[in-house]
mmCIF file of C-alpha atoms (C1' of nucleotides) in Angstrom:
data_model
loop_
_atom_site.group_PDB
_atom_site.id
_atom_site.type_symbol
_atom_site.label_atom_id
_atom_site.label_comp_id
_atom_site.label_asym_id
_atom_site.label_seq_id
_atom_site.Cartn_x
_atom_site.Cartn_y
_atom_site.Cartn_z
ATOM 1 C CA UNK U 666 -10.199 -14.217 -1.954
ATOM 2 C CA UNK U 667 -13.009 -12.530 -0.220
ATOM 3 C CA UNK U 668 -11.528 -13.629 3.031
ATOM 4 C CA UNK U 669 -8.456 -11.548 2.603
ATOM 5 C CA UNK U 670 -8.401 -8.066 3.850
ATOM 6 C CA UNK U 671 -9.170 -5.281 1.541
ATOM 7 C CA UNK U 672 -6.894 -2.575 0.442
ATOM 8 C CA UNK U 673 -8.420 0.808 0.247
ATOM 9 C CA UNK U 674 -6.561 3.090 -1.975
ATOM 10 C CA UNK U 675 -7.559 6.500 -3.072
ATOM 11 C CA UNK U 676 -6.703 8.369 -6.194
ATOM 12 C CA UNK U 677 -3.290 9.241 -4.958
ATOM 13 C CA UNK U 678 -2.577 5.649 -4.175
ATOM 14 C CA UNK U 679 -2.885 6.341 -0.471
ATOM 15 C CA UNK U 680 -4.655 4.067 1.922
ATOM 16 C CA UNK U 681 -7.931 5.322 3.118
ATOM 17 C CA UNK U 682 -9.397 5.012 6.515
ATOM 18 C CA UNK U 683 -11.792 2.157 7.004
ATOM 19 C CA UNK U 684 -14.846 3.755 5.589
ATOM 20 C CA UNK U 685 -16.305 2.620 2.322
ATOM 21 C CA UNK U 686 -13.620 1.067 0.274
ATOM 22 C CA UNK U 687 -13.614 2.706 -3.109
ATOM 23 C CA UNK U 688 -11.350 0.147 -4.656
ATOM 24 C CA UNK U 689 -9.640 -2.967 -3.576
ATOM 25 C CA UNK U 690 -6.231 -3.354 -5.032
ATOM 26 C CA UNK U 691 -4.505 -6.588 -5.562
ATOM 27 C CA UNK U 692 -1.396 -7.201 -7.486
ATOM 28 C CA UNK U 693 -0.192 -10.385 -9.067
ATOM 29 C CA UNK U 694 3.440 -10.921 -9.605
ATOM 30 C CA UNK U 695 5.000 -13.535 -11.735
ATOM 31 C CA UNK U 696 8.218 -15.000 -10.526
ATOM 32 C CA UNK U 697 10.628 -17.323 -12.213
ATOM 33 C CA UNK U 698 9.582 -20.911 -11.838
ATOM 34 C CA UNK U 699 13.085 -21.999 -10.990
ATOM 35 C CA UNK U 700 12.889 -20.217 -7.685
ATOM 36 C CA UNK U 701 11.900 -23.033 -5.393
ATOM 37 C CA UNK U 702 10.593 -21.115 -2.464
ATOM 38 C CA UNK U 703 11.949 -17.719 -2.920
ATOM 39 C CA UNK U 704 12.662 -15.633 0.104
ATOM 40 C CA UNK U 705 9.685 -13.593 -0.658
ATOM 41 C CA UNK U 706 8.771 -12.091 2.605
ATOM 42 C CA UNK U 707 7.204 -8.818 1.812
ATOM 43 C CA UNK U 708 8.114 -7.915 5.324
ATOM 44 C CA UNK U 709 11.674 -8.861 4.969
ATOM 45 C CA UNK U 710 12.788 -8.914 1.427
ATOM 46 C CA UNK U 711 10.752 -6.471 -0.483
ATOM 47 C CA UNK U 712 12.503 -3.222 -0.775
ATOM 48 C CA UNK U 713 11.007 0.155 -1.194
ATOM 49 C CA UNK U 714 7.696 -1.260 -2.154
ATOM 50 C CA UNK U 715 5.190 1.233 -3.328
ATOM 51 C CA UNK U 716 2.371 1.170 -5.792
ATOM 52 C CA UNK U 717 1.011 4.526 -6.649
ATOM 53 C CA UNK U 718 -2.298 3.414 -8.039
ATOM 54 C CA UNK U 719 -5.187 5.238 -9.490
ATOM 55 C CA UNK U 720 -8.758 4.201 -9.793
ATOM 56 C CA UNK U 721 -8.770 4.647 -13.509
ATOM 57 C CA UNK U 722 -6.853 2.576 -15.967
ATOM 58 C CA UNK U 723 -3.802 4.754 -15.955
ATOM 59 C CA UNK U 724 -2.139 2.720 -13.323
ATOM 60 C CA UNK U 725 1.359 3.644 -12.584
ATOM 61 C CA UNK U 726 3.465 1.001 -11.043
ATOM 62 C CA UNK U 727 6.563 1.695 -9.094
ATOM 63 C CA UNK U 728 7.910 -1.414 -7.527
ATOM 64 C CA UNK U 729 11.398 -2.201 -6.518
ATOM 65 C CA UNK U 730 11.439 -5.730 -5.314
ATOM 66 C CA UNK U 731 14.601 -7.470 -4.575
ATOM 67 C CA UNK U 732 16.415 -6.131 -7.552
ATOM 68 C CA UNK U 733 17.297 -9.569 -8.784
ATOM 69 C CA UNK U 734 13.692 -10.457 -9.311
ATOM 70 C CA UNK U 735 11.972 -7.889 -11.307
ATOM 71 C CA UNK U 736 13.593 -5.332 -13.420
ATOM 72 C CA UNK U 737 10.707 -4.381 -15.549
ATOM 73 C CA UNK U 738 7.026 -4.783 -15.055
ATOM 74 C CA UNK U 739 4.178 -4.535 -17.393
ATOM 75 C CA UNK U 740 0.783 -3.791 -16.025
ATOM 76 C CA UNK U 741 -2.673 -4.752 -16.989
ATOM 77 C CA UNK U 742 -5.856 -4.343 -15.111
ATOM 78 C CA UNK U 743 -8.641 -6.857 -14.852
ATOM 79 C CA UNK U 744 -11.678 -7.574 -12.824
ATOM 80 C CA UNK U 745 -11.569 -10.553 -10.538
ATOM 81 C CA UNK U 746 -14.173 -13.201 -10.117
ATOM 82 C CA UNK U 747 -14.128 -12.428 -6.441
ATOM 83 C CA UNK U 748 -17.484 -11.730 -4.918
ATOM 84 C CA UNK U 749 -15.949 -8.770 -3.213
ATOM 85 C CA UNK U 750 -17.360 -5.666 -4.800
ATOM 86 C CA UNK U 751 -15.038 -3.175 -6.356
ATOM 87 C CA UNK U 752 -12.397 -5.817 -6.460
ATOM 88 C CA UNK U 753 -9.826 -5.241 -9.079
ATOM 89 C CA UNK U 754 -6.522 -6.914 -9.703
ATOM 90 C CA UNK U 755 -3.494 -5.399 -11.186
ATOM 91 C CA UNK U 756 -1.310 -7.948 -12.838
ATOM 92 C CA UNK U 757 2.366 -7.358 -12.928
ATOM 93 C CA UNK U 758 4.316 -9.666 -15.097
ATOM 94 C CA UNK U 759 8.019 -10.007 -14.860
ATOM 95 C CA UNK U 760 10.099 -10.080 -17.975
ATOM 96 C CA UNK U 761 9.259 -12.926 -20.252
ATOM 97 C CA UNK U 762 12.694 -14.461 -20.115
ATOM 98 C CA UNK U 763 11.864 -15.779 -16.690
ATOM 99 C CA UNK U 764 9.830 -18.436 -18.409
ATOM 100 C CA UNK U 765 6.835 -20.168 -16.878
ATOM 101 C CA UNK U 766 6.403 -18.265 -13.690
ATOM 102 C CA UNK U 767 5.167 -19.084 -10.289
ATOM 103 C CA UNK U 768 2.239 -16.946 -9.599
ATOM 104 C CA UNK U 769 2.533 -14.690 -6.672
ATOM 105 C CA UNK U 770 -0.053 -12.191 -5.771
ATOM 106 C CA UNK U 771 0.328 -9.235 -3.593
ATOM 107 C CA UNK U 772 -2.358 -7.377 -1.855
ATOM 108 C CA UNK U 773 -1.857 -4.327 0.203
ATOM 109 C CA UNK U 774 -4.385 -3.846 2.865
ATOM 110 C CA UNK U 775 -6.081 -1.636 5.334
ATOM 111 C CA UNK U 776 -3.591 0.375 7.256
ATOM 112 C CA UNK U 777 -5.980 2.773 8.714
ATOM 113 C CA UNK U 778 -3.599 5.425 9.753
ATOM 114 C CA UNK U 779 -1.056 4.661 7.156
ATOM 115 C CA UNK U 780 -0.780 5.908 3.690
ATOM 116 C CA UNK U 781 1.877 4.824 1.316
ATOM 117 C CA UNK U 782 3.694 7.990 1.974
ATOM 118 C CA UNK U 783 3.513 7.430 5.698
ATOM 119 C CA UNK U 784 4.727 3.923 5.320
ATOM 120 C CA UNK U 785 7.697 4.983 3.331
ATOM 121 C CA UNK U 786 8.396 7.819 5.663
ATOM 122 C CA UNK U 787 8.149 5.623 8.702
ATOM 123 C CA UNK U 788 10.515 3.172 7.194
ATOM 124 C CA UNK U 789 12.992 5.948 7.421
ATOM 125 C CA UNK U 790 11.868 7.076 10.836
ATOM 126 C CA UNK U 791 11.603 3.675 12.361
ATOM 127 C CA UNK U 792 15.095 3.468 13.672
ATOM 128 C CA UNK U 793 14.929 6.941 15.067
ATOM 129 C CA UNK U 794 11.760 6.139 16.931
ATOM 130 C CA UNK U 795 13.314 3.074 18.520
ATOM 131 C CA UNK U 796 11.445 0.643 16.361
ATOM 132 C CA UNK U 797 8.095 2.012 17.408
ATOM 133 C CA UNK U 798 5.512 0.833 15.014
ATOM 134 C CA UNK U 799 3.091 3.582 14.645
ATOM 135 C CA UNK U 800 4.887 6.617 15.807
ATOM 136 C CA UNK U 801 2.981 9.820 16.105
ATOM 137 C CA UNK U 802 -0.657 10.121 17.013
ATOM 138 C CA UNK U 803 -1.118 6.455 17.532
ATOM 139 C CA UNK U 804 1.579 6.081 20.048
ATOM 140 C CA UNK U 805 -0.424 5.053 23.024
ATOM 141 C CA UNK U 806 -2.256 2.496 21.022
ATOM 142 C CA UNK U 807 1.087 1.056 20.383
ATOM 143 C CA UNK U 808 1.647 0.955 24.125
ATOM 144 C CA UNK U 809 -1.629 -0.754 24.717
ATOM 145 C CA UNK U 810 -0.772 -3.370 22.175
ATOM 146 C CA UNK U 811 2.884 -3.640 22.919
ATOM 147 C CA UNK U 812 2.561 -7.341 23.339
ATOM 148 C CA UNK U 813 0.512 -9.339 20.895
ATOM 149 C CA UNK U 814 -1.193 -11.281 23.560
ATOM 150 C CA UNK U 815 -3.747 -8.698 24.481
ATOM 151 C CA UNK U 816 -5.888 -10.029 27.276
ATOM 152 C CA UNK U 817 -9.633 -9.791 27.269
ATOM 153 C CA UNK U 818 -9.419 -7.185 29.993
ATOM 154 C CA UNK U 819 -7.039 -5.108 27.975
ATOM 155 C CA UNK U 820 -9.233 -5.512 24.964
ATOM 156 C CA UNK U 821 -12.090 -4.087 26.917
ATOM 157 C CA UNK U 822 -10.020 -1.131 27.901
ATOM 158 C CA UNK U 823 -9.115 -0.605 24.320
ATOM 159 C CA UNK U 824 -12.720 -0.889 23.306
ATOM 160 C CA UNK U 825 -14.233 2.388 22.429
ATOM 161 C CA UNK U 826 -11.112 3.548 20.785
ATOM 162 C CA UNK U 827 -10.816 3.367 17.100
ATOM 163 C CA UNK U 828 -9.310 0.097 16.122
ATOM 164 C CA UNK U 829 -6.058 0.511 14.333
ATOM 165 C CA UNK U 830 -4.887 -2.161 12.009
ATOM 166 C CA UNK U 831 -1.388 -2.983 11.060
ATOM 167 C CA UNK U 832 -0.401 -2.707 7.451
ATOM 168 C CA UNK U 833 -1.007 -5.945 5.655
ATOM 169 C CA UNK U 834 0.411 -7.728 2.698
ATOM 170 C CA UNK U 835 -1.264 -10.666 1.072
ATOM 171 C CA UNK U 836 0.634 -13.056 -1.141
ATOM 172 C CA UNK U 837 -0.689 -15.857 -3.212
ATOM 173 C CA UNK U 838 1.811 -18.532 -4.192
ATOM 174 C CA UNK U 839 1.505 -21.827 -5.907
ATOM 175 C CA UNK U 840 3.123 -24.154 -3.457
ATOM 176 C CA UNK U 841 2.963 -27.634 -2.004
ATOM 177 C CA UNK U 842 3.977 -26.403 1.407
ATOM 178 C CA UNK U 843 1.844 -24.017 3.365
ATOM 179 C CA UNK U 844 4.483 -22.039 5.137
ATOM 180 C CA UNK U 845 7.015 -20.347 2.951
ATOM 181 C CA UNK U 846 10.475 -19.756 4.271
ATOM 182 C CA UNK U 847 10.586 -16.016 4.512
ATOM 183 C CA UNK U 848 13.560 -15.838 6.799
ATOM 184 C CA UNK U 849 11.620 -15.174 9.974
ATOM 185 C CA UNK U 850 10.725 -17.542 12.760
ATOM 186 C CA UNK U 851 7.040 -18.091 13.350
ATOM 187 C CA UNK U 852 5.023 -19.732 16.062
ATOM 188 C CA UNK U 853 1.610 -21.055 15.302
ATOM 189 C CA UNK U 854 -1.002 -19.773 17.698
ATOM 190 C CA UNK U 855 -4.225 -20.849 16.141
ATOM 191 C CA UNK U 856 -5.983 -22.672 13.392
ATOM 192 C CA UNK U 857 -9.475 -22.142 12.196
ATOM 193 C CA UNK U 858 -11.736 -23.778 9.700
ATOM 194 C CA UNK U 859 -13.128 -20.987 7.610
ATOM 195 C CA UNK U 860 -16.636 -21.261 6.336
ATOM 196 C CA UNK U 861 -17.069 -22.678 2.834
ATOM 197 C CA UNK U 862 -13.509 -23.871 2.635
ATOM 198 C CA UNK U 863 -12.165 -27.327 3.184
ATOM 199 C CA UNK U 864 -8.740 -26.106 4.212
ATOM 200 C CA UNK U 865 -8.142 -24.589 7.640
ATOM 201 C CA UNK U 866 -6.550 -21.205 8.089
ATOM 202 C CA UNK U 867 -3.460 -21.102 10.271
ATOM 203 C CA UNK U 868 -2.332 -18.182 12.376
ATOM 204 C CA UNK U 869 1.315 -17.481 13.098
ATOM 205 C CA UNK U 870 3.162 -14.913 15.146
ATOM 206 C CA UNK U 871 6.763 -13.854 14.859
ATOM 207 C CA UNK U 872 8.694 -15.461 17.708
ATOM 208 C CA UNK U 873 10.935 -12.454 18.199
ATOM 209 C CA UNK U 874 10.289 -10.548 21.428
ATOM 210 C CA UNK U 875 8.505 -7.275 20.911
ATOM 211 C CA UNK U 876 7.814 -8.097 17.294
ATOM 212 C CA UNK U 877 4.117 -7.927 16.623
ATOM 213 C CA UNK U 878 4.065 -9.301 13.135
ATOM 214 C CA UNK U 879 1.508 -11.960 12.376
ATOM 215 C CA UNK U 880 0.808 -14.012 9.363
ATOM 216 C CA UNK U 881 -2.138 -16.020 8.208
ATOM 217 C CA UNK U 882 -1.816 -18.969 5.894
ATOM 218 C CA UNK U 883 -4.632 -20.607 4.020
ATOM 219 C CA UNK U 884 -5.259 -22.424 0.808
ATOM 220 C CA UNK U 885 -7.405 -20.997 -1.882
ATOM 221 C CA UNK U 886 -10.773 -22.716 -1.930
ATOM 222 C CA UNK U 887 -11.038 -22.617 -5.710
ATOM 223 C CA UNK U 888 -7.503 -23.856 -6.226
ATOM 224 C CA UNK U 889 -5.923 -25.700 -3.297
ATOM 225 C CA UNK U 890 -2.552 -25.518 -4.986
ATOM 226 C CA UNK U 891 -2.495 -21.848 -4.198
ATOM 227 C CA UNK U 892 -1.390 -20.698 -0.778
ATOM 228 C CA UNK U 893 -2.505 -17.339 0.474
ATOM 229 C CA UNK U 894 -0.173 -15.795 2.985
ATOM 230 C CA UNK U 895 -1.222 -12.607 4.681
ATOM 231 C CA UNK U 896 1.322 -10.676 6.683
ATOM 232 C CA UNK U 897 0.206 -8.126 9.210
ATOM 233 C CA UNK U 898 2.512 -5.665 10.840
ATOM 234 C CA UNK U 899 6.126 -4.884 10.380
ATOM 235 C CA UNK U 900 9.134 -6.643 11.788
ATOM 236 C CA UNK U 901 11.318 -4.668 14.134
ATOM 237 C CA UNK U 902 14.262 -6.910 13.488
ATOM 238 C CA UNK U 903 16.117 -8.698 10.745
ATOM 239 C CA UNK U 904 15.210 -12.119 9.456
ATOM 240 C CA UNK U 905 16.427 -14.806 11.822
ATOM 241 C CA UNK U 906 18.938 -16.337 9.482
ATOM 242 C CA UNK U 907 20.449 -12.954 8.955
ATOM 243 C CA UNK U 908 21.113 -12.589 12.627
ATOM 244 C CA UNK U 909 24.248 -14.650 12.372
ATOM 245 C CA UNK U 910 25.363 -12.330 9.708
ATOM 246 C CA UNK U 911 25.612 -9.489 12.146
ATOM 247 C CA UNK U 912 27.891 -7.701 9.745
ATOM 248 C CA UNK U 913 24.845 -6.719 7.792
ATOM 249 C CA UNK U 914 24.824 -2.985 7.539
ATOM 250 C CA UNK U 915 22.187 -1.204 9.538
ATOM 251 C CA UNK U 916 21.116 0.510 6.380
ATOM 252 C CA UNK U 917 19.449 -2.719 5.490
ATOM 253 C CA UNK U 918 17.084 -2.307 8.364
ATOM 254 C CA UNK U 919 15.419 0.492 6.564
ATOM 255 C CA UNK U 920 13.925 -2.044 4.269
ATOM 256 C CA UNK U 921 12.624 -4.518 6.767
ATOM 257 C CA UNK U 922 8.918 -4.597 7.339
ATOM 258 C "C1'" DC B 1369 12.984 -29.205 29.603
ATOM 259 C "C1'" DG B 1370 12.068 -25.720 26.486
ATOM 260 C "C1'" DA B 1371 10.016 -24.704 22.173
ATOM 261 C "C1'" DC B 1372 6.439 -25.529 19.405
ATOM 262 C "C1'" DT B 1373 1.719 -27.343 17.874
ATOM 263 C "C1'" DT B 1374 -2.989 -28.573 18.622
ATOM 264 C "C1'" DT B 1375 -7.524 -27.537 19.739
ATOM 265 C "C1'" DG B 1376 -11.617 -26.191 22.315
ATOM 266 C "C1'" DA B 1377 -13.196 -22.146 24.486
ATOM 267 C "C1'" DC B 1378 -13.751 -17.516 24.509
ATOM 268 C "C1'" DC B 1379 -14.190 -12.729 22.779
ATOM 269 C "C1'" DC B 1380 -15.469 -9.302 19.546
ATOM 270 C "C1'" DG B 1381 -17.406 -7.200 15.454
ATOM 271 C "C1'" DC B 1382 -20.965 -7.249 12.326
ATOM 272 C "C1'" DG B 1383 -25.327 -8.105 10.043
ATOM 273 C "C1'" DC B 1384 -30.021 -9.029 10.703
ATOM 274 C "C1'" DG P 610 -30.485 -8.389 21.245
ATOM 275 C "C1'" DC P 611 -29.006 -12.438 18.980
ATOM 276 C "C1'" DG P 612 -26.409 -15.457 16.236
ATOM 277 C "C1'" DC P 613 -22.609 -16.207 13.275
ATOM 278 C "C1'" DG P 614 -17.947 -16.133 11.880
ATOM 279 C "C1'" DG P 615 -13.228 -14.765 12.420
ATOM 280 C "C1'" DG P 616 -9.381 -14.095 15.492
ATOM 281 C "C1'" DT P 617 -7.006 -15.121 19.794
ATOM 282 C "C1'" DC P 618 -6.026 -17.422 24.155
ATOM 283 C "C1'" DA P 619 -4.169 -20.904 26.827
ATOM 284 C "C1'" DA P 620 -3.903 -25.596 28.582
ATOM 285 C "C1'" DA P 621 -2.468 -29.890 27.115
ATOM 286 C "C1'" DG P 622 0.135 -32.578 24.095
ATOM 287 C "C1'" DT P 623 4.259 -33.475 21.191
ATOM 288 C "C1'" DC P 624 8.904 -33.295 19.768
ATOM 289 C "C1'" DG P 625 13.878 -32.862 19.797
#
DNA sequence: CGACTTTGACCCGCGC
DNA sequence: GCGCGGGTCAAAGTCG
């Protein structure tokens, strides 16, 4: 898991800037095994996701996933075998009556200018700001990046500025297929063999115009049955198969990542 | 023919 | 400065 991005969370559960990471947070969720490939897009289906975490053991967990999935969560804290220093996992287990669960992990990652509070706030502000991603001080970075395909020339122009990363979510699922159906349409734009792994990492971009969301899919080296999906950015639109259902209330958009 | 995938080349950041 | 590794580009290939 060292290849996944690191979440940097301070005592208030807010994301830190990309200095020394005090703690890397990673959550594991258990989902009912009878969900084949649940529509688990953290960018599309998770609602009001927030994990106020602390660096001590008094972890408070406040997660409202799709309300059908998890009603109550118990939390334990362990240390991972990951080589990444300071790595810690928080395991969230859904109610036992779900039976043998599929394992799904969630990792929240570097969002340099974003804290949890900002994320939640922006979810509310997003529509007002015309879907602008960063809003506020980072606005012209948004302009520079307004299309994902940033040319080398543009990159050079950007160079010298502080690099701003999109918020990231990392899921780990046990799955035969690499790409989970999360309701969005993706186009593959690259594949890379990562060092010390036998499985290549695939790079996908949301096909929607003006949507900058990317995802990365790879298999866990230690356990190839596990698929690690890392989402980066937030969708500015609804999932594709919801588009037909244009009756969907705009309120719903508040919850799309 | 358009949408999508593949894949080698290129760029950039980072550690030494 | 150099080399390595990860991420992205873009031309060519494939598919429906």
